[in-house]
Each structure stands twice: as structure tokens, then as C-alpha cells.
């Protein structure tokens, strides 16, 4: 990832640590700058608290990258559309929830989702943000917790994969890496993993034919995010912490070969100290751990133990960067917005 060809860091350079950190506010504190410079996280994540207006976000992103001395350090954000949107009016447009766009007939749904993603990518690229934690490929069932809800496309795995691919393509064409989530599937969770650990008791065969299938059909995507969900058919540990789930299901049965990042290791679904959670996630096979709170003392504790990225992770990151650069396409924003608004208007009329 050290140059435009997406190559691995040069020999002799210490690899960055396998962690993505958030920060507390709209600019870095002196303590955050020192910590990031000393610990060298691979990259960063932005939340609503960090995003006031475009110039401020651009300056924050540049400051983050300046701390680690890597102009290509990944900066991630959750900009799905609907209720999960870190960038909001008046400086950024509102995008419908994925389920709203999926309500269109197939061809129009794919077009609207691809156009919306391309517009989101244009918003992000203008800020220097290179990774969007979307699309959601989860398949909610009746009785599931509302944490996924309208963030999902709905329907069977084949349709979800088609719509998810449209979003991935739109993001990539705008120079932004998509992150398919929450692998291998959060849709059956009956509790919110932000607060509790969901346990899914569906059989291995049922999961393979439904939840896992949507991810299998998009296994060629550059990044994926794990689910903090226990699948009792395979393990008693959440997928993020399960070597069996990551090796045999995510890497094996699903066939995902890209960068695997944990969901936020600060979420209530996980137990133990935060540094232990990071170690467990990386031991299980995650390439990167994600820490979102921006709490300085938490980041300090993690930074003391977080390991450098592996050669395999560096190679996966490089492949993703090559894909991002190769997929970029010019577009006419005005024309794209006009067509997108026409399609969104059709949703509202239904």
C-alpha cells in the first residue's frame, strides 16, 4: 500500500499495527497525536462526532495520516444511507435506507443503489476517506432485533448479493473500498450486539443456504467486517473471536480472501479487557481490529499490545488498493443526482 500500485511497504520499514482507531472530536488533541505517532495504527475510523463540515473533516483526515506518516493510511466511515450515516445535512445530502431502494423493481433497484453508492463515494473521496463500511448483506428474519432492520436489502441471498454488488461497484468506481458486513451473517440475531452477544442456533445446512450464501456470492470484494455473533453449530465463541468460524466458514466455505476487519471491539457482545479482545480477534484470523470510541485510555491500553500487520494482511490490503485504483471512473455528478432523485421519487410514490 505504499504507492499507487498498491504494493506492500518497502523492506526494512516496520509494518503498522493491525488496528484502526477513532478519535474523540473534530480535531486531534496533542495526546492523540502523540499516541498515533508512537503506536502507528494502520488507519482510522470517523464517526458523527468527528464530522462538522467538509473543510474540518478534510483537515482531520490529513492530520490523522500525518501522525503516522502515510498518506495512504485507510480512513473508514459508516455511510450506508438511512439511519447509519455519519455525514448529514446541511453539508451532505441524505440518502435513503437500503431497504427503501431495494423496494424498487430489480433493474431500477440495482441502478438506484449503484448511483447512490457512486454519489456517496464522491462525498467521501472529497474528504480523503477511502473505505466505507457498507453494504450490509445480512438477511433479517421475523423476530430479529431491529439493529439491522432497514439497513438490509431484504429478500433472498441471490437478490441481496446482486444489490450488494451494485453498491460495491458504485463505491469502487468512486475510488472508495466497500466493506461487506456482517460476515457470516447478523440477520438472525435476536439481540443487539452493541449491548449483548447474540446466539444463532440455526443448523449448518440452513446457514449455508441462506445467511452465508449472500457473502459467498460477494467473496471477491476487497474488505469484509465480522459479526459479533455466536453460531452454535460451529463454536461457542462469537465469529470475531472464532478461529473455526473464520478459517472454515469465512475463509473456507464462503471463500472470502480479502481484508477481514472486526466489528468494533468495544461492543457489549464481547467480553474481557479491550487489549485481550484485540489479541483474540487477531489470533482467530481477523486481519485488523476496529476500536471506535476514541477514548484515549482505551487506545493506550490497546496500543501497548496490538501487533504489526502480517505479511498476508499487507498483501490483502495491497490487492484491495489495486482494485480501488483500477475501478475508478469519472462521472457527471449533476446527471447522476438527477437520475438518482428520479428513482428515489419513484420509491416515495409507491
PDB file of N, CA and C in Angstrom, residues 224-281:
ATOM      1  N   UNK A 224     -14.179  -7.127   4.321  1.00  0.00           N
ATOM      2  CA  UNK A 224     -15.393  -7.597   4.991  1.00  0.00           C
ATOM      3  C   UNK A 224     -15.257  -7.343   6.484  1.00  0.00           C
ATOM      4  N   UNK A 225     -16.389  -7.204   7.159  1.00  0.00           N
ATOM      5  CA  UNK A 225     -16.423  -6.965   8.612  1.00  0.00           C
ATOM      6  C   UNK A 225     -17.140  -8.116   9.294  1.00  0.00           C
ATOM      7  N   UNK A 226     -16.578  -8.580  10.397  1.00  0.00           N
ATOM      8  CA  UNK A 226     -17.138  -9.729  11.107  1.00  0.00           C
ATOM      9  C   UNK A 226     -18.376  -9.364  11.912  1.00  0.00           C
ATOM     10  N   UNK A 227     -19.149 -10.392  12.235  1.00  0.00           N
ATOM     11  CA  UNK A 227     -20.300 -10.273  13.132  1.00  0.00           C
ATOM     12  C   UNK A 227     -19.894 -10.737  14.525  1.00  0.00           C
ATOM     13  N   UNK A 228     -20.283  -9.964  15.552  1.00  0.00           N
ATOM     14  CA  UNK A 228     -20.110 -10.402  16.942  1.00  0.00           C
ATOM     15  C   UNK A 228     -21.301 -11.290  17.304  1.00  0.00           C
ATOM     16  N   UNK A 229     -21.357 -12.446  16.668  1.00  0.00           N
ATOM     17  CA  UNK A 229     -22.483 -13.367  16.827  1.00  0.00           C
ATOM     18  C   UNK A 229     -21.932 -14.764  17.030  1.00  0.00           C
ATOM     19  N   UNK A 230     -22.513 -15.503  17.980  1.00  0.00           N
ATOM     20  CA  UNK A 230     -22.179 -16.913  18.181  1.00  0.00           C
ATOM     21  C   UNK A 230     -23.060 -17.758  17.267  1.00  0.00           C
ATOM     22  N   UNK A 231     -22.444 -18.648  16.514  1.00  0.00           N
ATOM     23  CA  UNK A 231     -23.159 -19.629  15.691  1.00  0.00           C
ATOM     24  C   UNK A 231     -22.935 -20.982  16.346  1.00  0.00           C
ATOM     25  N   UNK A 232     -23.950 -21.445  17.090  1.00  0.00           N
ATOM     26  CA  UNK A 232     -23.766 -22.621  17.947  1.00  0.00           C
ATOM     27  C   UNK A 232     -23.482 -23.885  17.153  1.00  0.00           C
ATOM     28  N   UNK A 233     -23.800 -23.893  15.871  1.00  0.00           N
ATOM     29  CA  UNK A 233     -23.492 -25.059  15.045  1.00  0.00           C
ATOM     30  C   UNK A 233     -21.987 -25.240  14.868  1.00  0.00           C
ATOM     31  N   UNK A 234     -21.209 -24.194  15.168  1.00  0.00           N
ATOM     32  CA  UNK A 234     -19.772 -24.246  14.894  1.00  0.00           C
ATOM     33  C   UNK A 234     -18.895 -23.974  16.116  1.00  0.00           C
ATOM     34  N   UNK A 235     -19.331 -23.084  17.007  1.00  0.00           N
ATOM     35  CA  UNK A 235     -18.448 -22.673  18.094  1.00  0.00           C
ATOM     36  C   UNK A 235     -19.272 -21.986  19.168  1.00  0.00           C
ATOM     37  N   UNK A 236     -18.701 -21.873  20.363  1.00  0.00           N
ATOM     38  CA  UNK A 236     -19.338 -21.141  21.453  1.00  0.00           C
ATOM     39  C   UNK A 236     -18.798 -19.722  21.564  1.00  0.00           C
ATOM     40  N   UNK A 237     -17.836 -19.349  20.702  1.00  0.00           N
ATOM     41  CA  UNK A 237     -17.277 -18.004  20.677  1.00  0.00           C
ATOM     42  C   UNK A 237     -17.899 -17.206  19.527  1.00  0.00           C
ATOM     43  N   UNK A 238     -18.038 -15.875  19.698  1.00  0.00           N
ATOM     44  CA  UNK A 238     -18.518 -15.058  18.576  1.00  0.00           C
ATOM     45  C   UNK A 238     -17.602 -15.208  17.366  1.00  0.00           C
ATOM     46  N   UNK A 239     -18.150 -15.027  16.183  1.00  0.00           N
ATOM     47  CA  UNK A 239     -17.383 -15.212  14.952  1.00  0.00           C
ATOM     48  C   UNK A 239     -16.086 -14.418  14.972  1.00  0.00           C
ATOM     49  N   UNK A 240     -16.122 -13.196  15.491  1.00  0.00           N
ATOM     50  CA  UNK A 240     -14.931 -12.346  15.539  1.00  0.00           C
ATOM     51  C   UNK A 240     -13.783 -13.017  16.283  1.00  0.00           C
ATOM     52  N   UNK A 241     -14.115 -13.851  17.271  1.00  0.00           N
ATOM     53  CA  UNK A 241     -13.111 -14.480  18.129  1.00  0.00           C
ATOM     54  C   UNK A 241     -12.933 -15.968  17.834  1.00  0.00           C
ATOM     55  N   UNK A 242     -13.545 -16.457  16.764  1.00  0.00           N
ATOM     56  CA  UNK A 242     -13.570 -17.888  16.500  1.00  0.00           C
ATOM     57  C   UNK A 242     -12.676 -18.270  15.329  1.00  0.00           C
ATOM     58  N   UNK A 243     -11.582 -18.943  15.614  1.00  0.00           N
ATOM     59  CA  UNK A 243     -10.704 -19.448  14.556  1.00  0.00           C
ATOM     60  C   UNK A 243     -11.470 -20.430  13.669  1.00  0.00           C
ATOM     61  N   UNK A 244     -12.345 -21.216  14.259  1.00  0.00           N
ATOM     62  CA  UNK A 244     -13.096 -22.189  13.466  1.00  0.00           C
ATOM     63  C   UNK A 244     -14.018 -21.486  12.471  1.00  0.00           C
ATOM     64  N   UNK A 245     -14.755 -20.466  12.907  1.00  0.00           N
ATOM     65  CA  UNK A 245     -15.666 -19.766  12.008  1.00  0.00           C
ATOM     66  C   UNK A 245     -14.878 -19.038  10.922  1.00  0.00           C
ATOM     67  N   UNK A 246     -13.794 -18.375  11.304  1.00  0.00           N
ATOM     68  CA  UNK A 246     -13.041 -17.609  10.304  1.00  0.00           C
ATOM     69  C   UNK A 246     -12.351 -18.536   9.312  1.00  0.00           C
ATOM     70  N   UNK A 247     -11.690 -19.585   9.799  1.00  0.00           N
ATOM     71  CA  UNK A 247     -10.982 -20.498   8.893  1.00  0.00           C
ATOM     72  C   UNK A 247     -11.933 -21.326   8.041  1.00  0.00           C
ATOM     73  N   UNK A 248     -12.921 -21.946   8.686  1.00  0.00           N
ATOM     74  CA  UNK A 248     -13.738 -22.941   7.985  1.00  0.00           C
ATOM     75  C   UNK A 248     -14.949 -22.342   7.275  1.00  0.00           C
ATOM     76  N   UNK A 249     -15.472 -21.242   7.808  1.00  0.00           N
ATOM     77  CA  UNK A 249     -16.669 -20.658   7.201  1.00  0.00           C
ATOM     78  C   UNK A 249     -16.309 -19.437   6.347  1.00  0.00           C
ATOM     79  N   UNK A 250     -15.729 -18.417   6.952  1.00  0.00           N
ATOM     80  CA  UNK A 250     -15.481 -17.173   6.214  1.00  0.00           C
ATOM     81  C   UNK A 250     -14.424 -17.371   5.131  1.00  0.00           C
ATOM     82  N   UNK A 251     -13.284 -17.911   5.496  1.00  0.00           N
ATOM     83  CA  UNK A 251     -12.223 -18.139   4.510  1.00  0.00           C
ATOM     84  C   UNK A 251     -12.473 -19.398   3.684  1.00  0.00           C
ATOM     85  N   UNK A 252     -13.093 -20.416   4.292  1.00  0.00           N
ATOM     86  CA  UNK A 252     -13.282 -21.692   3.619  1.00  0.00           C
ATOM     87  C   UNK A 252     -14.568 -21.772   2.820  1.00  0.00           C
ATOM     88  N   UNK A 253     -15.681 -21.998   3.501  1.00  0.00           N
ATOM     89  CA  UNK A 253     -16.959 -22.211   2.814  1.00  0.00           C
ATOM     90  C   UNK A 253     -17.397 -20.986   2.005  1.00  0.00           C
ATOM     91  N   UNK A 254     -17.293 -19.802   2.584  1.00  0.00           N
ATOM     92  CA  UNK A 254     -17.654 -18.577   1.869  1.00  0.00           C
ATOM     93  C   UNK A 254     -16.593 -18.218   0.839  1.00  0.00           C
ATOM     94  N   UNK A 255     -15.334 -18.467   1.156  1.00  0.00           N
ATOM     95  CA  UNK A 255     -14.246 -18.232   0.204  1.00  0.00           C
ATOM     96  C   UNK A 255     -13.748 -16.810   0.160  1.00  0.00           C
ATOM     97  N   UNK A 256     -13.985 -16.045   1.238  1.00  0.00           N
ATOM     98  CA  UNK A 256     -13.544 -14.654   1.245  1.00  0.00           C
ATOM     99  C   UNK A 256     -12.026 -14.578   1.397  1.00  0.00           C
ATOM    100  N   UNK A 257     -11.361 -13.835   0.492  1.00  0.00           N
ATOM    101  CA  UNK A 257      -9.909 -13.756   0.509  1.00  0.00           C
ATOM    102  C   UNK A 257      -9.365 -12.369   0.767  1.00  0.00           C
ATOM    103  N   UNK A 258     -10.245 -11.417   1.085  1.00  0.00           N
ATOM    104  CA  UNK A 258      -9.805 -10.038   1.270  1.00  0.00           C
ATOM    105  C   UNK A 258      -9.478  -9.706   2.711  1.00  0.00           C
ATOM    106  N   UNK A 259      -9.466  -8.410   3.003  1.00  0.00           N
ATOM    107  CA  UNK A 259      -9.142  -7.899   4.334  1.00  0.00           C
ATOM    108  C   UNK A 259     -10.336  -8.123   5.251  1.00  0.00           C
ATOM    109  N   UNK A 260     -10.101  -8.821   6.366  1.00  0.00           N
ATOM    110  CA  UNK A 260     -11.162  -9.097   7.333  1.00  0.00           C
ATOM    111  C   UNK A 260     -10.937  -8.222   8.562  1.00  0.00           C
ATOM    112  N   UNK A 261     -11.850  -7.273   8.781  1.00  0.00           N
ATOM    113  CA  UNK A 261     -11.758  -6.369   9.920  1.00  0.00           C
ATOM    114  C   UNK A 261     -12.857  -6.722  10.908  1.00  0.00           C
ATOM    115  N   UNK A 262     -12.524  -6.666  12.193  1.00  0.00           N
ATOM    116  CA  UNK A 262     -13.540  -6.927  13.206  1.00  0.00           C
ATOM    117  C   UNK A 262     -14.556  -5.800  13.236  1.00  0.00           C
ATOM    118  N   UNK A 263     -15.763  -6.104  13.697  1.00  0.00           N
ATOM    119  CA  UNK A 263     -16.653  -5.029  14.109  1.00  0.00           C
ATOM    120  C   UNK A 263     -16.014  -4.388  15.351  1.00  0.00           C
ATOM    121  N   UNK A 264     -16.577  -3.301  15.833  1.00  0.00           N
ATOM    122  CA  UNK A 264     -15.993  -2.557  16.949  1.00  0.00           C
ATOM    123  C   UNK A 264     -15.740  -3.475  18.147  1.00  0.00           C
ATOM    124  N   UNK A 265     -14.488  -3.554  18.575  1.00  0.00           N
ATOM    125  CA  UNK A 265     -14.161  -4.457  19.689  1.00  0.00           C
ATOM    126  C   UNK A 265     -14.650  -3.902  21.034  1.00  0.00           C
ATOM    127  N   UNK A 266     -15.184  -2.692  21.050  1.00  0.00           N
ATOM    128  CA  UNK A 266     -15.738  -2.136  22.277  1.00  0.00           C
ATOM    129  C   UNK A 266     -17.195  -2.479  22.502  1.00  0.00           C
ATOM    130  N   UNK A 267     -17.815  -3.225  21.601  1.00  0.00           N
ATOM    131  CA  UNK A 267     -19.243  -3.517  21.717  1.00  0.00           C
ATOM    132  C   UNK A 267     -19.524  -4.510  22.835  1.00  0.00           C
ATOM    133  N   UNK A 268     -20.759  -4.436  23.372  1.00  0.00           N
ATOM    134  CA  UNK A 268     -21.130  -5.245  24.527  1.00  0.00           C
ATOM    135  C   UNK A 268     -21.227  -6.728  24.271  1.00  0.00           C
ATOM    136  N   UNK A 269     -21.239  -7.148  23.007  1.00  0.00           N
ATOM    137  CA  UNK A 269     -21.297  -8.580  22.701  1.00  0.00           C
ATOM    138  C   UNK A 269     -20.041  -9.311  23.137  1.00  0.00           C
ATOM    139  N   UNK A 270     -18.929  -8.592  23.271  1.00  0.00           N
ATOM    140  CA  UNK A 270     -17.642  -9.211  23.597  1.00  0.00           C
ATOM    141  C   UNK A 270     -17.319  -9.026  25.064  1.00  0.00           C
ATOM    142  N   UNK A 271     -16.500  -9.914  25.588  1.00  0.00           N
ATOM    143  CA  UNK A 271     -16.112  -9.850  27.000  1.00  0.00           C
ATOM    144  C   UNK A 271     -14.596  -9.799  27.114  1.00  0.00           C
ATOM    145  N   UNK A 272     -14.110  -9.450  28.315  1.00  0.00           N
ATOM    146  CA  UNK A 272     -12.682  -9.358  28.555  1.00  0.00           C
ATOM    147  C   UNK A 272     -12.169  -7.940  28.355  1.00  0.00           C
ATOM    148  N   UNK A 273     -10.918  -7.725  28.759  1.00  0.00           N
ATOM    149  CA  UNK A 273     -10.293  -6.423  28.553  1.00  0.00           C
ATOM    150  C   UNK A 273     -10.156  -6.137  27.065  1.00  0.00           C
ATOM    151  N   UNK A 274     -10.123  -4.854  26.714  1.00  0.00           N
ATOM    152  CA  UNK A 274     -10.064  -4.495  25.297  1.00  0.00           C
ATOM    153  C   UNK A 274      -8.799  -5.009  24.626  1.00  0.00           C
ATOM    154  N   UNK A 275      -7.667  -4.967  25.319  1.00  0.00           N
ATOM    155  CA  UNK A 275      -6.452  -5.483  24.701  1.00  0.00           C
ATOM    156  C   UNK A 275      -6.554  -6.981  24.478  1.00  0.00           C
ATOM    157  N   UNK A 276      -7.240  -7.687  25.383  1.00  0.00           N
ATOM    158  CA  UNK A 276      -7.446  -9.125  25.200  1.00  0.00           C
ATOM    159  C   UNK A 276      -8.376  -9.394  24.016  1.00  0.00           C
ATOM    160  N   UNK A 277      -9.365  -8.553  23.831  1.00  0.00           N
ATOM    161  CA  UNK A 277     -10.283  -8.720  22.703  1.00  0.00           C
ATOM    162  C   UNK A 277      -9.537  -8.542  21.375  1.00  0.00           C
ATOM    163  N   UNK A 278      -8.687  -7.533  21.316  1.00  0.00           N
ATOM    164  CA  UNK A 278      -7.909  -7.323  20.095  1.00  0.00           C
ATOM    165  C   UNK A 278      -7.041  -8.536  19.813  1.00  0.00           C
ATOM    166  N   UNK A 279      -6.349  -9.027  20.829  1.00  0.00           N
ATOM    167  CA  UNK A 279      -5.480 -10.193  20.651  1.00  0.00           C
ATOM    168  C   UNK A 279      -6.279 -11.407  20.197  1.00  0.00           C
ATOM    169  N   UNK A 280      -7.458 -11.611  20.807  1.00  0.00           N
ATOM    170  CA  UNK A 280      -8.287 -12.765  20.439  1.00  0.00           C
ATOM    171  C   UNK A 280      -8.787 -12.664  19.004  1.00  0.00           C
ATOM    172  N   UNK A 281      -9.196 -11.463  18.590  1.00  0.00           N
ATOM    173  CA  UNK A 281      -9.683 -11.284  17.220  1.00  0.00           C
ATOM    174  C   UNK A 281      -8.575 -11.549  16.213  1.00  0.00           C
TER     175      UNK A 281
END
